[in-house]
Short mmCIF file of C-alpha atoms in Angstrom, two decimals:
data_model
loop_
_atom_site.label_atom_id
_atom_site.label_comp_id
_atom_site.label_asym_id
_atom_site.label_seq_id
_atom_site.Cartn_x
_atom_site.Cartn_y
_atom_site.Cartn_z
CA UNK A 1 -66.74 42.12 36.06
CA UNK A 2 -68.60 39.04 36.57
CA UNK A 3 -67.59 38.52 40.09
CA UNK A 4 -68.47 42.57 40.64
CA UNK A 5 -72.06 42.08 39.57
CA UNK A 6 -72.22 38.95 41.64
CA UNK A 7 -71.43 40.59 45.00
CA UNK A 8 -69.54 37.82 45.21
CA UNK A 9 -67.54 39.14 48.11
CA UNK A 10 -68.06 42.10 50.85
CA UNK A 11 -64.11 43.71 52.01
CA UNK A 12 -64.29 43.41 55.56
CA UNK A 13 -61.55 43.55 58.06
CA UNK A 14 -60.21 40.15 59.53
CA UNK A 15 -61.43 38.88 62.59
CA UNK A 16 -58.52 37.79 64.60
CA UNK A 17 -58.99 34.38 65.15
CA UNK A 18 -59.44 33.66 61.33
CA UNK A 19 -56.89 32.79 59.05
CA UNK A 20 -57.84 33.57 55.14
CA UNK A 21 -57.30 31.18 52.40
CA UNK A 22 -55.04 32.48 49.36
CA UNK A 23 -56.58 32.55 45.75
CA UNK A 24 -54.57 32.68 42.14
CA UNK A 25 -55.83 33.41 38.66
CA UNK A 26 -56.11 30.22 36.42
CA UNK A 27 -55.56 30.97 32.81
CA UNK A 28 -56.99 28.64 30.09
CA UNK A 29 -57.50 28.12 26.47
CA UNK A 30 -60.91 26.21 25.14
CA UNK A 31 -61.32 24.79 22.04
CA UNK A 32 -64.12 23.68 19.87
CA UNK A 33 -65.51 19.81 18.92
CA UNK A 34 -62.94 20.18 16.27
CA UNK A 35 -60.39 21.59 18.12
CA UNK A 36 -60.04 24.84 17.25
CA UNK A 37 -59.86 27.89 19.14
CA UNK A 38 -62.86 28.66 21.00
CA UNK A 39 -61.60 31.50 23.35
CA UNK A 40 -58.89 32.38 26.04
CA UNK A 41 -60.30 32.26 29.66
CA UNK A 42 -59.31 33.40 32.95
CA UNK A 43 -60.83 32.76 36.04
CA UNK A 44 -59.85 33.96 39.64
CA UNK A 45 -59.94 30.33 42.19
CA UNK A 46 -60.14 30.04 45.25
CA UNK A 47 -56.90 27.53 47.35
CA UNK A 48 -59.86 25.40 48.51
CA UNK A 49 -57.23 23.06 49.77
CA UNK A 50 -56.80 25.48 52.53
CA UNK A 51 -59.69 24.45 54.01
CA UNK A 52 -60.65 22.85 56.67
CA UNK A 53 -63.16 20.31 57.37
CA UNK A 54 -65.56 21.54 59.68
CA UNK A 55 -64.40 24.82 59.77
CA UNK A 56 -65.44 26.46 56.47
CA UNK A 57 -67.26 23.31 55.14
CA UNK A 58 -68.90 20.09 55.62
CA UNK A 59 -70.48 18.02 52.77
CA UNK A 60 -69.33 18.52 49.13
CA UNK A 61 -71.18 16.11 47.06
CA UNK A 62 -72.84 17.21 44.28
CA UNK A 63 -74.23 14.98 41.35
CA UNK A 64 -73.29 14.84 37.64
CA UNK A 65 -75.70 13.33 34.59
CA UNK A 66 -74.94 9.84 34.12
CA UNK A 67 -73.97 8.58 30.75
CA UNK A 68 -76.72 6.30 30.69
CA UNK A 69 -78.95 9.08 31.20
CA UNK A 70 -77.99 11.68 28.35
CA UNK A 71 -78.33 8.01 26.30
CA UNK A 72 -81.66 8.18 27.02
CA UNK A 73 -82.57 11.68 26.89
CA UNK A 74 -81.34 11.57 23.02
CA UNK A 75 -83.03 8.17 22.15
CA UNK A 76 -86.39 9.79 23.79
CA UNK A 77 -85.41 13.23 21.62
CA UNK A 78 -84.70 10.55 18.21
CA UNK A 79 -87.90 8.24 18.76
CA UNK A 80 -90.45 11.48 19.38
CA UNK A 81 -88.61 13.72 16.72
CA UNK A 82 -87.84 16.31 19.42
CA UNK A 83 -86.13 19.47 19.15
CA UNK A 84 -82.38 19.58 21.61
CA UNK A 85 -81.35 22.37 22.92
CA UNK A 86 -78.24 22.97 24.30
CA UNK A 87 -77.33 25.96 27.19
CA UNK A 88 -73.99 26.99 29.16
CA UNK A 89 -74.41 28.94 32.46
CA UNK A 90 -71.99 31.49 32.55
CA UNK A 91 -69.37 31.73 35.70
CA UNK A 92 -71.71 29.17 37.11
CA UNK A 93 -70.29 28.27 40.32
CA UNK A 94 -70.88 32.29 41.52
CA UNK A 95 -74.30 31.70 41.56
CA UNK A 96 -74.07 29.22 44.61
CA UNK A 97 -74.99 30.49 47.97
CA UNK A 98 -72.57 29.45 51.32
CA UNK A 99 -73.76 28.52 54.45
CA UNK A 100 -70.25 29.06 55.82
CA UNK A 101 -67.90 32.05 56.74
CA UNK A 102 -65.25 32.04 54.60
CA UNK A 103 -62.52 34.23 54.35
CA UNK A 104 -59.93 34.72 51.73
CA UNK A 105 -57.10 36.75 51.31
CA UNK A 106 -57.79 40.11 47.87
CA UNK A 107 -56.42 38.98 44.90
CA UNK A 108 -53.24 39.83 43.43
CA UNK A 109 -53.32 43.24 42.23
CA UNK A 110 -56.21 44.57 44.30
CA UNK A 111 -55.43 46.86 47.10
CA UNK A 112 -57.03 48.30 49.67
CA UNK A 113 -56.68 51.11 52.30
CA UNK A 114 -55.81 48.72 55.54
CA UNK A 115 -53.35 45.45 54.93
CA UNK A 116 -56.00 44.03 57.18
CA UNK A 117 -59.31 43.87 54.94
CA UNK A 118 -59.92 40.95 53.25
CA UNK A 119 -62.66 39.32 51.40
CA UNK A 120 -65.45 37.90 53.01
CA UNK A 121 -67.32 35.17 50.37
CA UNK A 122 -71.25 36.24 49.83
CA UNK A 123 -71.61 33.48 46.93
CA UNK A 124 -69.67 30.49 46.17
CA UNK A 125 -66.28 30.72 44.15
CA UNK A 126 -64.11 28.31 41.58
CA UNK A 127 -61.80 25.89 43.99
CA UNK A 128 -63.73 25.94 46.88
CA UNK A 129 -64.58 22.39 48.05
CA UNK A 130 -68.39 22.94 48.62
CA UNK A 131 -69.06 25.06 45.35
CA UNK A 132 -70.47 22.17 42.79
CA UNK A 133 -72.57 21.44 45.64
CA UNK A 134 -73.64 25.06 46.47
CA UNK A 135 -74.17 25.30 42.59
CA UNK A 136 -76.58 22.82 42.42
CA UNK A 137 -78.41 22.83 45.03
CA UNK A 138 -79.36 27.01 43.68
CA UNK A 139 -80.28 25.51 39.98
CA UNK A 140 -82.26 22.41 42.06
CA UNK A 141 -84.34 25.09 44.26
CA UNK A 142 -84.62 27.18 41.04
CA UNK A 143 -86.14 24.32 39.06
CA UNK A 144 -88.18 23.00 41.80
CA UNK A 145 -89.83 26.65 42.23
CA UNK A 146 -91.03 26.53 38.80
CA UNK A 147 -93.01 23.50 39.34
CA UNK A 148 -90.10 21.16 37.67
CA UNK A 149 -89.81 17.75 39.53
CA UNK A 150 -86.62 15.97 40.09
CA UNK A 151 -85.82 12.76 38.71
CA UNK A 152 -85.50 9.73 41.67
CA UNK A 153 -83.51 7.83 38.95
CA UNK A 154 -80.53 10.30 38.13
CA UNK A 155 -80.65 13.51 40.42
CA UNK A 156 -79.62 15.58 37.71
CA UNK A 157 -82.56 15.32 35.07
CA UNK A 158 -85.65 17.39 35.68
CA UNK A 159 -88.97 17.37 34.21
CA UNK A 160 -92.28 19.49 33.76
CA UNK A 161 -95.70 17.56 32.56
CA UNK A 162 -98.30 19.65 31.18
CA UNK A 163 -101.81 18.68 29.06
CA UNK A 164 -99.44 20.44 26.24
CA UNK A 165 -96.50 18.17 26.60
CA UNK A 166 -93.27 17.40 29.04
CA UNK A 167 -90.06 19.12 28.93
CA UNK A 168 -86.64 17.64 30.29
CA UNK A 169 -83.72 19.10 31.37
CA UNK A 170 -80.60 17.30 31.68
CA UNK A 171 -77.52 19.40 33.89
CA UNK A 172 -73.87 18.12 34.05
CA UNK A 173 -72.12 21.31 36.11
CA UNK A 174 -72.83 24.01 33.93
CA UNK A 175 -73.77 22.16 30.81
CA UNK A 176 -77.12 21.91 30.13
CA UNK A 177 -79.67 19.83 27.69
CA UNK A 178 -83.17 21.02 26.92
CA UNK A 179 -85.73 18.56 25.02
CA UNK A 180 -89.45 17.91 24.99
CA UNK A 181 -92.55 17.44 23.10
CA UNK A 182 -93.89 21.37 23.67
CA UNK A 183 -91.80 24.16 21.96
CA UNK A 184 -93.86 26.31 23.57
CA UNK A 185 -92.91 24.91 27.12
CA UNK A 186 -89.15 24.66 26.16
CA UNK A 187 -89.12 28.24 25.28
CA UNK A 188 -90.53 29.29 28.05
CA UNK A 189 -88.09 27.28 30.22
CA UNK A 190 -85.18 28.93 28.32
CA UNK A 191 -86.64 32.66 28.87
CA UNK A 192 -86.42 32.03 32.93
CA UNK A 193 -83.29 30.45 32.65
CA UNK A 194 -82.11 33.38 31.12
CA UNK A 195 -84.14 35.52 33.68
CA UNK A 196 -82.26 33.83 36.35
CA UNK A 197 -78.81 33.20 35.12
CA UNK A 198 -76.39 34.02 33.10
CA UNK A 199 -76.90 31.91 30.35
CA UNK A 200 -75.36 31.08 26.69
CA UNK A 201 -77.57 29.76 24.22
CA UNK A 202 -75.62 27.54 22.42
CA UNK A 203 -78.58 26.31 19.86
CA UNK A 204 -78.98 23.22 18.38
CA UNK A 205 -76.80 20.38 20.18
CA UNK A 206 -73.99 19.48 18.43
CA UNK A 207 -71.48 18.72 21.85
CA UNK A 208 -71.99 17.18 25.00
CA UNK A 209 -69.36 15.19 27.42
CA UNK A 210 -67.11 14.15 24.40
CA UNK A 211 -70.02 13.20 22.60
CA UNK A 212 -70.44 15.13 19.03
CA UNK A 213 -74.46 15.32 17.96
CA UNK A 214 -74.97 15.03 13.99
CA UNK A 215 -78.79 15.54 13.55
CA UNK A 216 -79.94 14.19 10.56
CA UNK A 217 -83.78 13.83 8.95
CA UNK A 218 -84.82 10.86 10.65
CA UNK A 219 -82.57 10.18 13.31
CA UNK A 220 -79.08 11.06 15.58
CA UNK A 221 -75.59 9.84 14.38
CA UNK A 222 -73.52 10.24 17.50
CA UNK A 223 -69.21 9.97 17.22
CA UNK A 224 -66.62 10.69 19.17
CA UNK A 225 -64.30 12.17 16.83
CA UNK A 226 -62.41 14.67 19.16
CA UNK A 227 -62.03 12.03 21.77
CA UNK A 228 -60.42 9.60 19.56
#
């Protein structure tokens, strides 16, 4: 359903001198903080190791929140008593746009009227090399259009001053931290996400990168219970 209401492909016939990369359906299980079960997943990839440089795509870099960062976000978030929110984007790699032409062969199961049609990628999918990139470079523009700047110090934290106050937003993938002095402003922020993506509020933050978030009256007690 999700990859329906994406448009995430159009079925086109093959061009001839194109050769289309297979796909497979990864099945997972996720667990909470304290390791219970948090739901069974499945998500169709992409065999992005069929690729080829060049061909169907060039750079694949995309940056991740640095430890040192989220340190600081939640140090900020202790010293100024502010509020953390924490937010998933759902499927969040099918929201990236390609530059390329890629071509990949239907999934299992799905069948067509000519053994010749196959799927021709409108937005990014799970295993292809450039999709983290193509991911963040959407939420980036996204940001940017709503008068965010980005941070020169860590690529992935963005920021909006106001007279009312500043908000931050911290991304690593598809995990995302909201803070600030202005509830007002972080509410706000958190209605166009949702106006944008598809997002899950996950509230308060209790876990981020391993890291399990105890808020208490005056200050954060951070462990790494799960980890251990």
């Amino acid at each position: 359903r999700a990859l329906q209401e994406n448009h995430t492909w159009d079925i086109v016939s093959c061009p001839p001198t194109v050769k289309p990369i297979g796909s497979k359906w990864v099945l997972s299980i996720e667990l909470l903080s304290d390791g219970s079960l948090d739901r069974y997943k499945a998500r169709l990839v992409a065999l992005g190791n069929k690729q080829e440089y060049g061909v169907d795509y060039e750079e694949t870099f995309a940056p991740v929140a640095k430890m040192t960062t989220v340190c600081t976000i939640l140090t900020i978030a202790a010293f100024k008593s502010c509020p953390l929110h924490q937010m998933d984007v759902k499927n969040a790699f099918l929201h990236g746009d390609l530059k390329e032409e890629i071509y990949m062969k239907l999934p299992s199961e799905m069948t067509t009227s000519s053994p010749n049609e196959v799927c021709k990628l409108q937005h990014s999918l799970y295993g292809l090399k450039q999709a983290p990139r193509a991911w963040f470079e959407k939420f980036r523009t996204t940001l940017l259009n709503f008068n965010f700047t980005q941070s020169q110090y860590d690529y992935s934290l963005f920021f909006h001053k106001s007279p009312s106050g500043i908000v931050l937003i911290l991304v690593y993938v598809d995990d995302l931290i909201i803070t600030g002095t202005n509830n007002g402003l972080i509410t706000k922020l958190q209605v166009v996400l949702h106006a944008t993506f598809r997002m899950k509020d996950l509230g308060q933050l209790t876990y981020f990168l391993g890291l399990e978030v105890h808020h208490r009256s005056n200050d954060i007690f951070l462990n790494q219970h799960k980890y251990i």
